[in-house]
Amino acid sequence: MMAQYLISVLTDTTDTATADEMAAIDVFNEQLLADGHWVFAGGLASPSTATVIDGREEDAVFTDGPYVETKEYVAGFWIIQAPHLDVALRLATLGSKHCNRRVELRPLLDG
Amino acid sequence: MAGEAFAIAVERWPVDSVPPSPGAWLTTTAHRKAIDRVRREARRGAKHMEALVLSDTPEPIGAIGDDRLRLVFTCCHPTLAIEARVALTLRIVGGLTVPEIARAFLVQEAAMGQRITRAKAKIKATKIPYHVPSREDLPIRVTGVLAVLYLIFNEGYLASDPRRRRSAAT
C-alpha cells in the first residue's frame, strides 16, 4: 500500500532552473515514472504572481501577493507515492540533487 | 543474537568502554540481520512493531534480538531531531521511564514526555518503517545510530554520576 508525499522545492532567488538543471530534472522525472513513484509535479510561477482569496464571508476578498512574504519560498513540487518514508527520503534526496535545490518532504494525509 | 549483543553492549560499554569499532560491530550485526530480515518480518507484522513503539509501557523485548535491532534503527531515524532520537531510544530500547530520562537531560518531565510523544507521532504520520534499513541506506543509518550511542555514553546519561545513575532495579 503506497503512501503519498509532497516534495516542495525551496529557493531564495528569482533564478529559474538552468538548462543543465532542467535536463537533470527531466532525467529524474523519467526515473520516477519508470519506477512507479510519479503522481504529479510542476514548477510554480513566482510568489509575486500569487493571489490570496478569502471566500468565507459573503463578499470574497482578494489580496495581491503571497499569503506570507518570506525570503525562501516554494518554486515547484513533486507528489510521489512510496511504500514508506525510507523510499520517499531516497527519492527526495535524488530530487534535491537533480534540481540543485533544498527540498521539503511532507506526507499527505491518508485519503 | 544481534539484539542480545546490543543489550549486552548497553550494559557493558559504560563499564568496559566502547569497543574500538562500534560502527563495524553494528554494521556486521545489521548486515547479518538484513539477510534474515524477510524471513523474520513474516513472523512479526508491522502492526505488532507499531504497537511496541506507540504503547506507553513497552513489553519486555530482551529475548527477541531482531525486534530490538529494528527498534534501534527506527528510534534513531535521521528525520527525527537528535534530542528526540536519544530520548526515544532510551525510552523504547533502554526501557528508562520518562522521569528518568528527564532527569538525565535535566529538563522538565512534561517537556520530555512531549518530546517523546511528538517523535512517536512523526514516526506514525510519516510512516517510518520498522525494519533494518536496506543495504544502500545502511551506512548512513548506522552513522545515525552511532550519533545517538555517542550522546548516550559520552554525555553521561548512563555515567557514573550518582545523580544520573539508573536505578539498580534495571
Short mmCIF file of C-alpha atoms in Angstrom, two decimals:
data_model
loop_
_atom_site.label_atom_id
_atom_site.label_comp_id
_atom_site.label_asym_id
_atom_site.label_seq_id
_atom_site.Cartn_x
_atom_site.Cartn_y
_atom_site.Cartn_z
CA MET A 1 0.00 0.00 0.00
CA MET A 2 1.55 3.25 -1.16
CA ALA A 3 1.64 6.48 0.80
CA GLN A 4 1.85 9.85 -0.93
CA TYR A 5 4.36 12.55 -0.16
CA LEU A 6 4.78 16.17 -1.23
CA ILE A 7 8.32 17.25 -2.14
CA SER A 8 8.48 21.05 -2.26
CA VAL A 9 11.44 22.65 -3.99
CA LEU A 10 12.77 25.59 -1.98
CA THR A 11 14.57 28.58 -3.38
CA ASP A 12 15.58 32.02 -2.15
CA THR A 13 16.46 33.60 -5.51
CA THR A 14 14.40 34.53 -8.52
CA ASP A 15 16.76 32.49 -10.72
CA THR A 16 14.86 29.87 -12.64
CA ALA A 17 16.36 26.47 -13.39
CA THR A 18 19.37 26.45 -15.71
CA ALA A 19 19.38 24.29 -18.82
CA ASP A 20 21.52 21.71 -17.03
CA GLU A 21 19.16 21.67 -14.08
CA MET A 22 16.15 21.26 -16.38
CA ALA A 23 17.84 18.33 -18.10
CA ALA A 24 18.63 16.69 -14.78
CA ILE A 25 15.05 17.21 -13.59
CA ASP A 26 13.77 15.53 -16.77
CA VAL A 27 16.01 12.53 -16.08
CA PHE A 28 14.72 12.36 -12.52
CA ASN A 29 11.09 12.63 -13.63
CA GLU A 30 11.51 9.82 -16.13
CA GLN A 31 13.01 7.62 -13.41
CA LEU A 32 10.06 8.41 -11.12
CA LEU A 33 7.66 7.39 -13.89
CA ALA A 34 9.58 4.22 -14.73
CA ASP A 35 9.72 3.12 -11.08
CA GLY A 36 6.05 3.86 -10.41
CA HIS A 37 6.65 6.69 -7.95
CA TRP A 38 5.34 9.56 -10.09
CA VAL A 39 1.97 11.05 -9.18
CA PHE A 40 2.26 14.68 -10.24
CA ALA A 41 4.78 17.51 -10.47
CA GLY A 42 5.03 21.11 -11.57
CA GLY A 43 7.00 24.33 -11.47
CA LEU A 44 5.40 27.36 -9.84
CA ALA A 45 5.31 30.93 -11.09
CA SER A 46 6.97 33.38 -8.72
CA PRO A 47 5.22 34.37 -5.44
CA SER A 48 4.55 37.84 -6.86
CA THR A 49 2.01 36.23 -9.20
CA ALA A 50 0.03 34.83 -6.28
CA THR A 51 -3.37 35.99 -5.05
CA VAL A 52 -4.84 35.23 -1.62
CA ILE A 53 -8.60 34.62 -1.65
CA ASP A 54 -10.86 34.70 1.38
CA GLY A 55 -14.23 33.29 0.35
CA ARG A 56 -15.52 32.56 3.80
CA GLU A 57 -17.78 35.60 4.05
CA GLU A 58 -20.45 36.69 1.60
CA ASP A 59 -18.13 39.07 -0.25
CA ALA A 60 -14.90 37.39 -1.31
CA VAL A 61 -11.71 39.30 -0.54
CA PHE A 62 -8.76 39.19 -2.94
CA THR A 63 -5.29 40.21 -1.84
CA ASP A 64 -2.41 40.66 -4.27
CA GLY A 65 0.72 38.69 -3.45
CA PRO A 66 1.64 35.55 -1.47
CA TYR A 67 -0.07 34.81 1.85
CA VAL A 68 3.23 35.44 3.63
CA GLU A 69 6.36 37.25 2.46
CA THR A 70 9.36 35.05 3.02
CA LYS A 71 12.97 35.03 1.89
CA GLU A 72 12.68 31.38 0.94
CA TYR A 73 9.66 30.05 -0.94
CA VAL A 74 8.33 27.08 -2.90
CA ALA A 75 9.40 27.13 -6.55
CA GLY A 76 7.99 23.77 -7.62
CA PHE A 77 6.89 20.42 -6.31
CA TRP A 78 6.56 16.71 -6.84
CA ILE A 79 3.86 14.46 -5.49
CA ILE A 80 5.25 10.95 -5.23
CA GLN A 81 4.00 7.65 -3.92
CA ALA A 82 6.18 5.30 -1.92
CA PRO A 83 5.63 2.33 0.40
CA HIS A 84 7.25 4.08 3.34
CA LEU A 85 9.41 7.01 4.41
CA ASP A 86 12.82 5.49 3.68
CA VAL A 87 11.93 5.23 -0.02
CA ALA A 88 10.43 8.74 -0.01
CA LEU A 89 13.60 10.06 1.62
CA ARG A 90 15.78 8.47 -1.03
CA LEU A 91 13.61 9.98 -3.80
CA ALA A 92 13.55 13.42 -2.16
CA THR A 93 17.35 13.29 -1.84
CA LEU A 94 17.65 12.48 -5.55
CA GLY A 95 15.16 15.24 -6.35
CA SER A 96 17.18 17.75 -4.38
CA LYS A 97 20.37 16.65 -6.16
CA HIS A 98 18.78 16.81 -9.62
CA CYS A 99 17.08 20.21 -9.24
CA ASN A 100 20.05 21.58 -7.27
CA ARG A 101 17.89 23.00 -4.50
CA ARG A 102 16.87 22.19 -0.95
CA VAL A 103 13.53 20.38 -0.71
CA GLU A 104 10.93 19.79 1.99
CA LEU A 105 9.38 16.32 2.30
CA ARG A 106 5.93 16.10 3.82
CA PRO A 107 3.40 13.25 3.92
CA LEU A 108 -0.09 13.70 2.55
CA LEU A 109 -2.87 12.71 4.92
CA ASP A 110 -4.47 9.38 4.06
CA GLY A 111 -7.39 9.93 1.72
CA MET B 1 21.87 -12.77 18.53
CA ALA B 2 22.26 -9.18 17.35
CA GLY B 3 19.65 -7.73 19.67
CA GLU B 4 21.17 -9.58 22.60
CA ALA B 5 24.54 -8.16 21.58
CA PHE B 6 23.11 -4.65 21.64
CA ALA B 7 21.52 -5.24 25.02
CA ILE B 8 24.80 -6.51 26.40
CA ALA B 9 26.62 -3.52 24.84
CA VAL B 10 24.28 -1.07 26.55
CA GLU B 11 25.06 -2.67 29.88
CA ARG B 12 28.76 -3.36 29.42
CA TRP B 13 30.11 -0.44 27.35
CA PRO B 14 29.95 2.06 30.25
CA VAL B 15 31.96 -0.44 32.30
CA ASP B 16 34.25 -1.98 29.67
CA SER B 17 34.43 1.13 27.43
CA VAL B 18 33.14 1.30 23.89
CA PRO B 19 34.72 -1.27 21.53
CA PRO B 20 37.32 0.07 19.07
CA SER B 21 34.99 -0.26 16.11
CA PRO B 22 31.41 0.15 17.27
CA GLY B 23 30.44 1.09 13.73
CA ALA B 24 31.91 -2.10 12.34
CA TRP B 25 30.22 -4.13 15.04
CA LEU B 26 26.84 -2.54 14.30
CA THR B 27 27.26 -2.86 10.52
CA THR B 28 28.28 -6.50 10.70
CA THR B 29 25.41 -7.22 13.01
CA ALA B 30 22.91 -5.37 10.88
CA HIS B 31 24.14 -6.99 7.65
CA ARG B 32 23.62 -10.40 9.17
CA LYS B 33 20.18 -9.44 10.31
CA ALA B 34 19.32 -7.84 6.98
CA ILE B 35 19.87 -11.20 5.30
CA ASP B 36 17.42 -12.80 7.74
CA ARG B 37 15.04 -9.86 7.51
CA VAL B 38 12.50 -11.21 5.05
CA ARG B 39 12.00 -14.44 6.94
CA ARG B 40 11.73 -12.69 10.29
CA GLU B 41 9.35 -9.96 9.18
CA ALA B 42 6.88 -12.56 8.01
CA ARG B 43 6.62 -13.57 11.63
CA ARG B 44 6.48 -10.10 13.18
CA GLY B 45 3.89 -7.96 11.44
CA ALA B 46 4.06 -4.17 11.10
CA LYS B 47 1.13 -3.77 13.45
CA HIS B 48 2.96 -5.53 16.26
CA MET B 49 6.01 -3.36 15.77
CA GLU B 50 3.88 -0.21 15.71
CA ALA B 51 2.28 -1.28 18.98
CA LEU B 52 5.71 -1.78 20.55
CA VAL B 53 6.73 1.79 19.72
CA LEU B 54 3.41 3.57 20.31
CA SER B 55 2.49 1.88 23.60
CA ASP B 56 3.46 3.69 26.75
CA THR B 57 4.67 0.57 28.50
CA PRO B 58 6.73 -1.42 26.01
CA GLU B 59 6.63 -5.14 26.57
CA PRO B 60 9.95 -6.74 27.54
CA ILE B 61 11.87 -7.26 24.32
CA GLY B 62 15.12 -8.57 25.70
CA ALA B 63 14.57 -12.10 24.47
CA ILE B 64 13.87 -11.13 20.84
CA GLY B 65 17.06 -9.77 19.33
CA ASP B 66 15.76 -8.95 15.84
CA ASP B 67 12.96 -6.76 17.15
CA ARG B 68 15.38 -4.86 19.33
CA LEU B 69 17.72 -4.11 16.44
CA ARG B 70 14.84 -2.96 14.26
CA LEU B 71 13.59 -0.72 17.05
CA VAL B 72 17.07 0.80 17.38
CA PHE B 73 17.07 1.80 13.71
CA THR B 74 13.51 3.12 13.97
CA CYS B 75 14.17 5.17 17.11
CA CYS B 76 17.36 6.56 15.54
CA HIS B 77 15.75 7.55 12.23
CA PRO B 78 17.57 10.54 10.66
CA THR B 79 14.35 12.51 10.14
CA LEU B 80 13.93 12.78 13.92
CA ALA B 81 15.81 15.53 15.72
CA ILE B 82 18.83 14.20 17.59
CA GLU B 83 17.32 15.01 21.00
CA ALA B 84 14.18 13.10 20.03
CA ARG B 85 16.25 10.12 18.84
CA VAL B 86 18.19 9.95 22.08
CA ALA B 87 15.06 10.26 24.23
CA LEU B 88 13.10 7.74 22.16
CA THR B 89 15.95 5.21 22.17
CA LEU B 90 16.38 5.49 25.93
CA ARG B 91 12.63 5.01 26.39
CA ILE B 92 11.81 2.31 23.84
CA VAL B 93 15.06 0.34 23.67
CA GLY B 94 16.58 1.18 27.03
CA GLY B 95 13.33 0.95 28.93
CA LEU B 96 14.02 4.03 31.03
CA THR B 97 10.99 5.83 32.42
CA VAL B 98 10.15 9.37 31.28
CA PRO B 99 11.13 10.81 34.71
CA GLU B 100 14.50 9.03 34.50
CA ILE B 101 15.19 10.40 31.01
CA ALA B 102 14.03 13.91 32.04
CA ARG B 103 16.48 13.80 34.97
CA ALA B 104 19.31 12.67 32.68
CA PHE B 105 18.62 15.56 30.27
CA LEU B 106 17.96 17.99 33.11
CA VAL B 107 14.64 19.04 31.57
CA GLN B 108 11.10 19.11 32.91
CA GLU B 109 9.26 15.81 32.86
CA ALA B 110 6.34 17.26 30.89
CA ALA B 111 8.70 18.63 28.22
CA MET B 112 10.42 15.24 27.91
CA GLY B 113 7.07 13.47 27.68
CA GLN B 114 6.04 15.82 24.87
CA ARG B 115 9.31 15.30 23.04
CA ILE B 116 8.77 11.53 23.04
CA THR B 117 5.09 11.81 22.14
CA ARG B 118 5.88 14.08 19.17
CA ALA B 119 8.59 11.71 17.97
CA LYS B 120 6.17 8.78 18.07
CA ALA B 121 3.57 10.87 16.20
CA LYS B 122 6.10 11.69 13.49
CA ILE B 123 7.03 8.01 13.12
CA LYS B 124 3.36 7.17 12.63
CA ALA B 125 2.41 10.11 10.38
CA THR B 126 5.39 9.83 8.05
CA LYS B 127 5.32 6.03 8.06
CA ILE B 128 8.85 5.49 9.26
CA PRO B 129 9.25 1.77 8.59
CA TYR B 130 10.06 -0.79 11.29
CA HIS B 131 12.90 -2.60 9.61
CA VAL B 132 16.64 -2.88 9.42
CA PRO B 133 17.50 -0.42 6.61
CA SER B 134 18.23 -1.64 3.10
CA ARG B 135 21.83 -2.31 2.12
CA GLU B 136 22.27 1.08 0.38
CA ASP B 137 20.86 3.02 3.34
CA LEU B 138 22.79 1.07 5.96
CA PRO B 139 26.00 3.15 6.13
CA ILE B 140 24.24 6.45 6.77
CA ARG B 141 21.73 4.85 9.11
CA VAL B 142 24.49 3.25 11.18
CA THR B 143 26.06 6.70 11.44
CA GLY B 144 22.77 7.94 12.85
CA VAL B 145 22.68 5.19 15.46
CA LEU B 146 26.29 5.86 16.40
CA ALA B 147 25.47 9.55 16.95
CA VAL B 148 22.79 8.52 19.42
CA LEU B 149 25.04 6.00 21.16
CA TYR B 150 27.79 8.60 21.39
CA LEU B 151 25.47 11.03 23.15
CA ILE B 152 24.13 8.34 25.46
CA PHE B 153 27.55 7.11 26.57
CA ASN B 154 29.65 10.28 26.37
CA GLU B 155 27.20 12.86 27.66
CA GLY B 156 26.84 10.84 30.82
CA TYR B 157 23.25 9.69 30.66
CA LEU B 158 24.46 6.35 31.93
CA ALA B 159 27.53 7.87 33.58
CA SER B 160 28.84 7.04 36.98
CA ASP B 161 27.44 10.33 38.30
CA PRO B 162 25.20 9.05 41.10
CA ARG B 163 22.68 11.83 40.47
CA ARG B 164 22.07 10.38 37.00
CA ARG B 165 22.54 6.73 37.70
CA ARG B 166 19.72 4.44 36.63
CA SER B 167 18.08 2.57 39.45
CA ALA B 168 19.68 -0.75 40.26
CA ALA B 169 16.40 -2.49 39.51
CA THR B 170 17.04 -2.07 35.76
#
